[in-house]
Short mmCIF file of C-alpha atoms in Angstrom, two decimals:
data_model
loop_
_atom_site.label_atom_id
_atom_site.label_comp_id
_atom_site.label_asym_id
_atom_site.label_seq_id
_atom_site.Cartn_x
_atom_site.Cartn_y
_atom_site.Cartn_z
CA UNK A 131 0.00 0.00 0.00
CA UNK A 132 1.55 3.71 -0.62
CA UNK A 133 1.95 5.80 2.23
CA UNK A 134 -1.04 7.50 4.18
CA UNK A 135 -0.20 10.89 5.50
CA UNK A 136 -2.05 11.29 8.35
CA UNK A 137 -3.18 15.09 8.78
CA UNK A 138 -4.15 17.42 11.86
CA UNK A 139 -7.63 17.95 12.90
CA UNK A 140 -10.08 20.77 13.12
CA UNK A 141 -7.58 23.58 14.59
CA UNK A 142 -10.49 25.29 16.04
CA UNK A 143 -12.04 22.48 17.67
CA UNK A 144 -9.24 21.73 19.44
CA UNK A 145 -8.06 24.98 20.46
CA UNK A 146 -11.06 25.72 22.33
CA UNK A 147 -10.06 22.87 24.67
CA UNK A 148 -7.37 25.52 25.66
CA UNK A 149 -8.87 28.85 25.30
CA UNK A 150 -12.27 27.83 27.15
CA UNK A 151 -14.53 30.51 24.29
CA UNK A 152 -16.78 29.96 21.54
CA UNK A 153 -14.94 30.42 18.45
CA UNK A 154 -17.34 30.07 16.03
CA UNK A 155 -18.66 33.50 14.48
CA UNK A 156 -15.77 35.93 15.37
CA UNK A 157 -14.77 37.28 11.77
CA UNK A 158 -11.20 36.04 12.44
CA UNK A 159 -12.31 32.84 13.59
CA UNK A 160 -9.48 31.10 14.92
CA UNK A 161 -7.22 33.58 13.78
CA UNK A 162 -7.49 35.94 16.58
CA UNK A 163 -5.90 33.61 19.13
CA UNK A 164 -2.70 33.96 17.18
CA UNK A 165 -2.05 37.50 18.72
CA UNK A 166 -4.14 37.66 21.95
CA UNK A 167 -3.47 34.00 22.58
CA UNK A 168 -0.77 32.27 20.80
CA UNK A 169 0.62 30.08 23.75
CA UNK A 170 -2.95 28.31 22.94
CA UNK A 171 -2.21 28.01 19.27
CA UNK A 172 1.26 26.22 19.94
CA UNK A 173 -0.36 23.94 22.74
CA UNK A 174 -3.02 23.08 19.61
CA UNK A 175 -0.05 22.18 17.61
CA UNK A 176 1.47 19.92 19.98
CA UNK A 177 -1.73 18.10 20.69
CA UNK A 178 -1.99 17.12 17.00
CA UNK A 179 1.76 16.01 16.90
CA UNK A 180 1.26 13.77 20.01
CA UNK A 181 -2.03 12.21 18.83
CA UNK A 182 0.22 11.17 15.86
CA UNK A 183 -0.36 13.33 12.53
CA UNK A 184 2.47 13.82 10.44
CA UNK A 185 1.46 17.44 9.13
CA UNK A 186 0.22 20.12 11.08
CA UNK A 187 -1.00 22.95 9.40
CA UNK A 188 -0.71 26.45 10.53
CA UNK A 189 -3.53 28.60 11.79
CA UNK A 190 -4.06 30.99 9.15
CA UNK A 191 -6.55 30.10 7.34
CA UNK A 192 -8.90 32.98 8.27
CA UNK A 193 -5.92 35.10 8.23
CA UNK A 194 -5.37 37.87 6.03
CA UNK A 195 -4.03 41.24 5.71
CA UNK A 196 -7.18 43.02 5.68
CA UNK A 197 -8.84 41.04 8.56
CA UNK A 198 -5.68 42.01 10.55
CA UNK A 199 -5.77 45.38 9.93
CA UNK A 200 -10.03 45.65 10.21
CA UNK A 201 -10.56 43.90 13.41
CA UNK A 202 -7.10 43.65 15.18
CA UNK A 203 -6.20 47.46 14.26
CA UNK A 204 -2.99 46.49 12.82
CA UNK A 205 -0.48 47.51 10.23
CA UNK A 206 -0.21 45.76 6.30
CA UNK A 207 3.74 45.12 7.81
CA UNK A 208 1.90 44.07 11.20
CA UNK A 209 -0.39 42.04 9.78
CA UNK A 210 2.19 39.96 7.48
CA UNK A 211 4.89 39.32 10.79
CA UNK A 212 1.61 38.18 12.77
CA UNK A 213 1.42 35.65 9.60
CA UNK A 214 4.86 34.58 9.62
CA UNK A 215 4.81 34.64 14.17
CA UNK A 216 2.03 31.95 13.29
CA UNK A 217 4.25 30.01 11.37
CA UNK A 218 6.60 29.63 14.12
CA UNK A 219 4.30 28.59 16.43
CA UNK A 220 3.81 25.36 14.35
CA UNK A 221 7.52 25.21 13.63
CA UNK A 222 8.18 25.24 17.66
CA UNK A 223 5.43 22.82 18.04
CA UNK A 224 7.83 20.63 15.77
CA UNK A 225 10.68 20.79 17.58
CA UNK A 226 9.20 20.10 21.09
CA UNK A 227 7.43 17.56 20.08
CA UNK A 228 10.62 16.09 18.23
CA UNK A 229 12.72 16.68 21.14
CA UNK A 230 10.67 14.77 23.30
CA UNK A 231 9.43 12.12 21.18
CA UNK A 232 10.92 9.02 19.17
CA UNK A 233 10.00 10.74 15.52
CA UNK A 234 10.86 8.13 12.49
CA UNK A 235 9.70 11.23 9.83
CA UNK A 236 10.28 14.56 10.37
CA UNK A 237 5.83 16.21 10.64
CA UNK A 238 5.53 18.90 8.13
CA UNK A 239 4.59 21.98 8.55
CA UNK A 240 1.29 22.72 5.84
CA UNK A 241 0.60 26.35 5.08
CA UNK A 242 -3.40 27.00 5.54
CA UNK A 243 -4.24 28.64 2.71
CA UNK A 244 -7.56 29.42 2.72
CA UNK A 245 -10.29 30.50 -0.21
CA UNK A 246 -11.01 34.16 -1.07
CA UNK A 247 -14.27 34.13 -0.21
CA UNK A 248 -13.44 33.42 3.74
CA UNK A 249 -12.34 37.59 4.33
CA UNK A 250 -15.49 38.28 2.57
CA UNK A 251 -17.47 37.49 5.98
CA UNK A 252 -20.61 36.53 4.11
CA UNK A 253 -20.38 32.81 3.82
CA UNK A 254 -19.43 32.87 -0.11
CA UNK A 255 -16.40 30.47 0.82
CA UNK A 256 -19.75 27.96 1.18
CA UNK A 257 -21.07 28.96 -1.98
CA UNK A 258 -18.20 30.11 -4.09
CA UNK A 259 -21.02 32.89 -5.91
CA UNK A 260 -17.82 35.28 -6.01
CA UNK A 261 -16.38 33.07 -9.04
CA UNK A 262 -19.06 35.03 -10.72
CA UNK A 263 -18.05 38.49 -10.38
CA UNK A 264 -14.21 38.48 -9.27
CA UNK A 265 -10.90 37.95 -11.81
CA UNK A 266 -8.71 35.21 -11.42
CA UNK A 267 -6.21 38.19 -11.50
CA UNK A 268 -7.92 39.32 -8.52
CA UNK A 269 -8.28 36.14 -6.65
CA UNK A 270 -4.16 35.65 -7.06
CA UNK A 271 -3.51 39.07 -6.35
CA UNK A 272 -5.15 38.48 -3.01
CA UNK A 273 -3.70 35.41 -2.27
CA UNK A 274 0.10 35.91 -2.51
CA UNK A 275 1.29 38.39 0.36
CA UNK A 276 -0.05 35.52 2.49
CA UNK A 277 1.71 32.70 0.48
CA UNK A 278 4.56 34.85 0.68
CA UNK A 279 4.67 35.29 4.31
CA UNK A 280 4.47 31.59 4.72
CA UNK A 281 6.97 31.03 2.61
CA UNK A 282 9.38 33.52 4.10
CA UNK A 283 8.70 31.66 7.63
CA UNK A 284 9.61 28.32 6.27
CA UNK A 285 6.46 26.07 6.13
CA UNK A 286 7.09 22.75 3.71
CA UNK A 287 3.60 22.60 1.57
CA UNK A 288 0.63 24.74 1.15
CA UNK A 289 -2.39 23.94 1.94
CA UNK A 290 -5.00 25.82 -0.84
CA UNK A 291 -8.20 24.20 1.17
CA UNK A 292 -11.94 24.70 1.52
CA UNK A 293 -11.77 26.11 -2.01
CA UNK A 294 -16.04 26.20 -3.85
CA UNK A 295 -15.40 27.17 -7.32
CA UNK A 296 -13.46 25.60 -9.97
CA UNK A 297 -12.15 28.85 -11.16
CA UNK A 298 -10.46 29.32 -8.20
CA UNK A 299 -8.48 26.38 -7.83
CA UNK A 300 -7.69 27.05 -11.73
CA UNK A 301 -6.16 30.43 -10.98
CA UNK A 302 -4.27 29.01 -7.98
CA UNK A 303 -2.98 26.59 -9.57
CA UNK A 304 -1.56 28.86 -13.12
CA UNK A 305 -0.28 31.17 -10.00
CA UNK A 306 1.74 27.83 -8.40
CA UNK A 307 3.18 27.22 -11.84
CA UNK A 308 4.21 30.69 -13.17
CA UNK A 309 5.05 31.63 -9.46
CA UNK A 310 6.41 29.18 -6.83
CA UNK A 311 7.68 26.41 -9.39
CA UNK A 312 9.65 24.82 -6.39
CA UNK A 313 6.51 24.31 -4.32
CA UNK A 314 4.34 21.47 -3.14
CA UNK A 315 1.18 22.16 -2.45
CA UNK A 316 -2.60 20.42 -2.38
CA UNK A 317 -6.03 21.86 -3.51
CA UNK A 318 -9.06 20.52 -1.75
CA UNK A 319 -12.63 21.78 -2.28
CA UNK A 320 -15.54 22.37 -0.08
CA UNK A 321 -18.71 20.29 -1.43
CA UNK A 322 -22.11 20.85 -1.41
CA UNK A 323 -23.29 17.16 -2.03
CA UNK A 324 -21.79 13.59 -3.07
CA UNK A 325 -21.22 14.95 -6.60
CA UNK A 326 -20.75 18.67 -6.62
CA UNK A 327 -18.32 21.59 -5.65
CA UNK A 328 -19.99 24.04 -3.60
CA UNK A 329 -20.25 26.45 -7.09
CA UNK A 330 -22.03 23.70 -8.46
CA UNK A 331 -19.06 22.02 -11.19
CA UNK A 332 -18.83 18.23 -10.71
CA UNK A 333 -16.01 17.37 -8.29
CA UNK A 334 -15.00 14.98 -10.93
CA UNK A 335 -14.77 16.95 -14.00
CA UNK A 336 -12.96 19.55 -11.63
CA UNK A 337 -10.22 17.20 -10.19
CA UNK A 338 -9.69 15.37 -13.83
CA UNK A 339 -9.19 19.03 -15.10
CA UNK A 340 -6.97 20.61 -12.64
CA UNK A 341 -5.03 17.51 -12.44
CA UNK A 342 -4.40 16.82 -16.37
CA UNK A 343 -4.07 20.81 -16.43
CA UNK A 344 -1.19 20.31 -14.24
CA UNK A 345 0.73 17.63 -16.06
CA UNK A 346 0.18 19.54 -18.69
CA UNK A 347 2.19 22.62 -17.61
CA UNK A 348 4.54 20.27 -16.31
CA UNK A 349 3.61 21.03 -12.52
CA UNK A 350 4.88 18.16 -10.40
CA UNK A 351 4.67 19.34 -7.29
CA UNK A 352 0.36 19.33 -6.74
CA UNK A 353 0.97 16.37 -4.17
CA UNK A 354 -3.19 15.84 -4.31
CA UNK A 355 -6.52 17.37 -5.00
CA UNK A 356 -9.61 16.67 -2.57
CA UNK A 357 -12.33 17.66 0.01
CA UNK A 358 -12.47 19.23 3.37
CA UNK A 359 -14.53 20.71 5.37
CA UNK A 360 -17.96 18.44 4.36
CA UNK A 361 -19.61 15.45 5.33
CA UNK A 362 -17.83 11.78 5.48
CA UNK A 363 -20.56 10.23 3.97
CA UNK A 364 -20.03 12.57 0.64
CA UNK A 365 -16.20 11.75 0.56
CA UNK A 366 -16.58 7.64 -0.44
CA UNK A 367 -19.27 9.11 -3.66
CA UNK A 368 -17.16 12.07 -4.34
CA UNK A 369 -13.49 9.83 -4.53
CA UNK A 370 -15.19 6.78 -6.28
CA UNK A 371 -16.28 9.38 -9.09
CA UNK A 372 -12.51 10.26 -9.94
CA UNK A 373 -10.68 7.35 -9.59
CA UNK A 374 -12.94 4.35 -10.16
CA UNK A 375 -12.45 4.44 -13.97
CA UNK A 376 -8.80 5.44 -13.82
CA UNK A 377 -5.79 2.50 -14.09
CA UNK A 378 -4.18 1.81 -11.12
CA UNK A 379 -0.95 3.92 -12.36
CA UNK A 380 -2.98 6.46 -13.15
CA UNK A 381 -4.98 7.67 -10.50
CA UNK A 382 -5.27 10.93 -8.99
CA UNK A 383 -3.48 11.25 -5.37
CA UNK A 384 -6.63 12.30 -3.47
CA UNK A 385 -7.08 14.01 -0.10
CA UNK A 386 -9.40 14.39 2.61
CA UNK A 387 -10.02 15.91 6.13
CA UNK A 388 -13.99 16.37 6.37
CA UNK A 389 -16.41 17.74 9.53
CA UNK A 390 -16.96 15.30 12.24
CA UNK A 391 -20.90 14.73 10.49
CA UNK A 392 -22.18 17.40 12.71
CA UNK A 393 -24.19 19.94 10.61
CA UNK A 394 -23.87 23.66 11.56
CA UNK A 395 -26.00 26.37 11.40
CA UNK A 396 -26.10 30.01 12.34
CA UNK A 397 -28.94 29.61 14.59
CA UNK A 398 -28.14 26.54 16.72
CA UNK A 399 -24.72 25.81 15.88
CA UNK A 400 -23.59 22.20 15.54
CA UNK A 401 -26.52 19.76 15.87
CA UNK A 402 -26.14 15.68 15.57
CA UNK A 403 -23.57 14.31 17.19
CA UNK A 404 -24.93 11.43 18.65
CA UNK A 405 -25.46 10.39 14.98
CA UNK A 406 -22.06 10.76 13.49
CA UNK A 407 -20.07 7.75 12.48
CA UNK A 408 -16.32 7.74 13.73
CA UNK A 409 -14.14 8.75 10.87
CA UNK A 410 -11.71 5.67 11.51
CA UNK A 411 -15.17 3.58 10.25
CA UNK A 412 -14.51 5.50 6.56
CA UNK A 413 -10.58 5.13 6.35
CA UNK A 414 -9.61 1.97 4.67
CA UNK A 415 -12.28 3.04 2.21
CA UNK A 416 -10.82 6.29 1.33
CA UNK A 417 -7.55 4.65 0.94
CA UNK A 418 -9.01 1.63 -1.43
CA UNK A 419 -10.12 4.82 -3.57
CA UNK A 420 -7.10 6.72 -3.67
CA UNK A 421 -6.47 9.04 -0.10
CA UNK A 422 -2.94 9.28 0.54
CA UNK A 423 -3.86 12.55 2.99
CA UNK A 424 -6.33 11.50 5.83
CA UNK A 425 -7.14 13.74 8.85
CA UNK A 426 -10.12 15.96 10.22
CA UNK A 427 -11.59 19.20 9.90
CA UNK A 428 -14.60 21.12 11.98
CA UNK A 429 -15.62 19.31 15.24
CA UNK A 430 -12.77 16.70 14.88
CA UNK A 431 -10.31 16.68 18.09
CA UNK A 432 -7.05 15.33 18.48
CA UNK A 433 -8.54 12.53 19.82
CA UNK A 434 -10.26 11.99 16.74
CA UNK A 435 -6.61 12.28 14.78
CA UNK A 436 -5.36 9.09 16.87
CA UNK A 437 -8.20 6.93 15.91
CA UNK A 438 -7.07 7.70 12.23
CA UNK A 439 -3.22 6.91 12.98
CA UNK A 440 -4.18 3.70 14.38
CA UNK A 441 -6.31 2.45 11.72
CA UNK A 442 -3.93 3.76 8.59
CA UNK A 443 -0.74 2.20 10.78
CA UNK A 444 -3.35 -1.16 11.36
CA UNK A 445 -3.49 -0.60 7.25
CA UNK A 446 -0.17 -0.62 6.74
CA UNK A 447 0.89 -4.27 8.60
#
């Protein structure tokens, strides 16, 4: 069997065990705790590392230049070292955890690279309706102070995740090409159903595309293209729809770190636990179909992320 890279899990599920507040609906999200709280975000980190995932990935996802500067009052040059300080955290997470740990592979450090549509504050990052109105130029434009921050600190891979629209992912990766040819990085999508992007393009036409787009530019460093942030029961429809008909040697690396099964909403925030299926049920499914990335997004703990590393390591015997 190829390697399984077992990822983190939901970063802001898990830092609330050590910040004691409701995350959910601050405009920075998770975000915020990297300059009021970011002894927190490192303690995050090293929970992750311990329960055994081999990438962490750094908490900026909600983090941008003009959420710093709109709700934390800082600088464009304050917001960017906040960026890169966030980095670190993850970096010194690393090296504790290494120093006190027998580690047979170094954990990488994943960038967090989240869509556009998340500084919006409006929810398009669920719906992707700004592929409508807003450039790819735009979109990239956007995008790269924060790449280059990350880059500058030293993570290993980026992270472009929770991305709805196909044109997005299309302009990311032309940007990864003409841009940061040295660079690994994944795309994963946000999904509305078993079939569909949250824009409404078939995951499958949209992975097959991105991924022959990228052989075709002669990009070999997009590591995989998948799904986070949805349900588990859409990941087993959504993977078996790009790889199924593929040969063996040619099938697309795929990735996945979905909710817990909870559903949220606005109202009465996250409703149905009692009925969600332990992700460690779905793994050596994933992996018949393709996953080489496995880990957790909203509502997933790091107790969640050590089920996973025990089933992929039970996979592996």
């Amino acid at each position: 069997m190829d390697r399984v890279t077992v990822l983190d899990g939901g970063f802001a599920t898990q830092l609330s065990v050590h910040v004691g507040k409701h995350i959910d609906g601050d405009p920075l999200w998770s975000a915020r705790f990297n300059a009021t709280n970011p002894n927190a975000v490192f303690k995050t980190h090293l929970d992750f590392l311990e329960a055994g995932a081999d990438c962490i990935m750094t908490n900026t996802y909600q983090a941008s230049i003009e959420g710093y500067m709109e709700y934390l009052d800082l600088s464009e040059t304050e917001s960017l070292h906040l960026i890169k300080a966030t980095v670190k955290l993850a970096q010194m997470a690393r090296t504790k955890h290494m120093a006190v740990n027998d580690v047979q592979q170094i954990p990488l450090v994943v960038a967090s690279i989240g869509p556009y549509g998340a500084h919006l504050h409006d929810g398009s990052e669920y719906t992707g309706e700004y592929a409508d109105y807003v450039s790819g130029d735009t979109i990239q434009k956007w995008h790269r102070p924060r790449i280059d921050a990350c880059l500058e600190a030293g993570v290993d891979v980026l992270g472009i995740e929770t991305i709805p629209c196909q044109m997005e992912a299309e302009a990311m990766l032309e940007m990864m090409t003409e841009d940061y040819p040295h660079v690994q990085f994944w795309i994963s999508f946000q999904c509305k159903d078993n079939a569909h992007i949250a824009h409404g393009e078939r995951f499958a036409d949209t992975a097959n595309f991105l991924w022959n787009k990228a052989k075709l530019l002669g990009n070999d460093n997009l590591l995989a293209i998948g799904v986070n942030c949805v349900h588990p029961q859409f990941v087993t429809p959504l993977f078996r729809s790009v790889n199924e008909k593929r040969p063996a040697k040619e099938r697309i690396p795929l990735i996945v770190y979905p909710n817990s099964g909870e559903v949220y909403s606005v109202e009465t925030g996250w409703q149905g636990k009692e009925d969600c299926v332990p992700l460690e049920h779905y793994v050596p499914q994933w992996v018949e179909l393709g996953a080489r990335f496995i880990g957790g997004c909203c509502r997933t703990y790091a107790r969640d992320i050590e089920r996973i590393k025990q089933t992929v390591n039970t996979l592996c015997l």
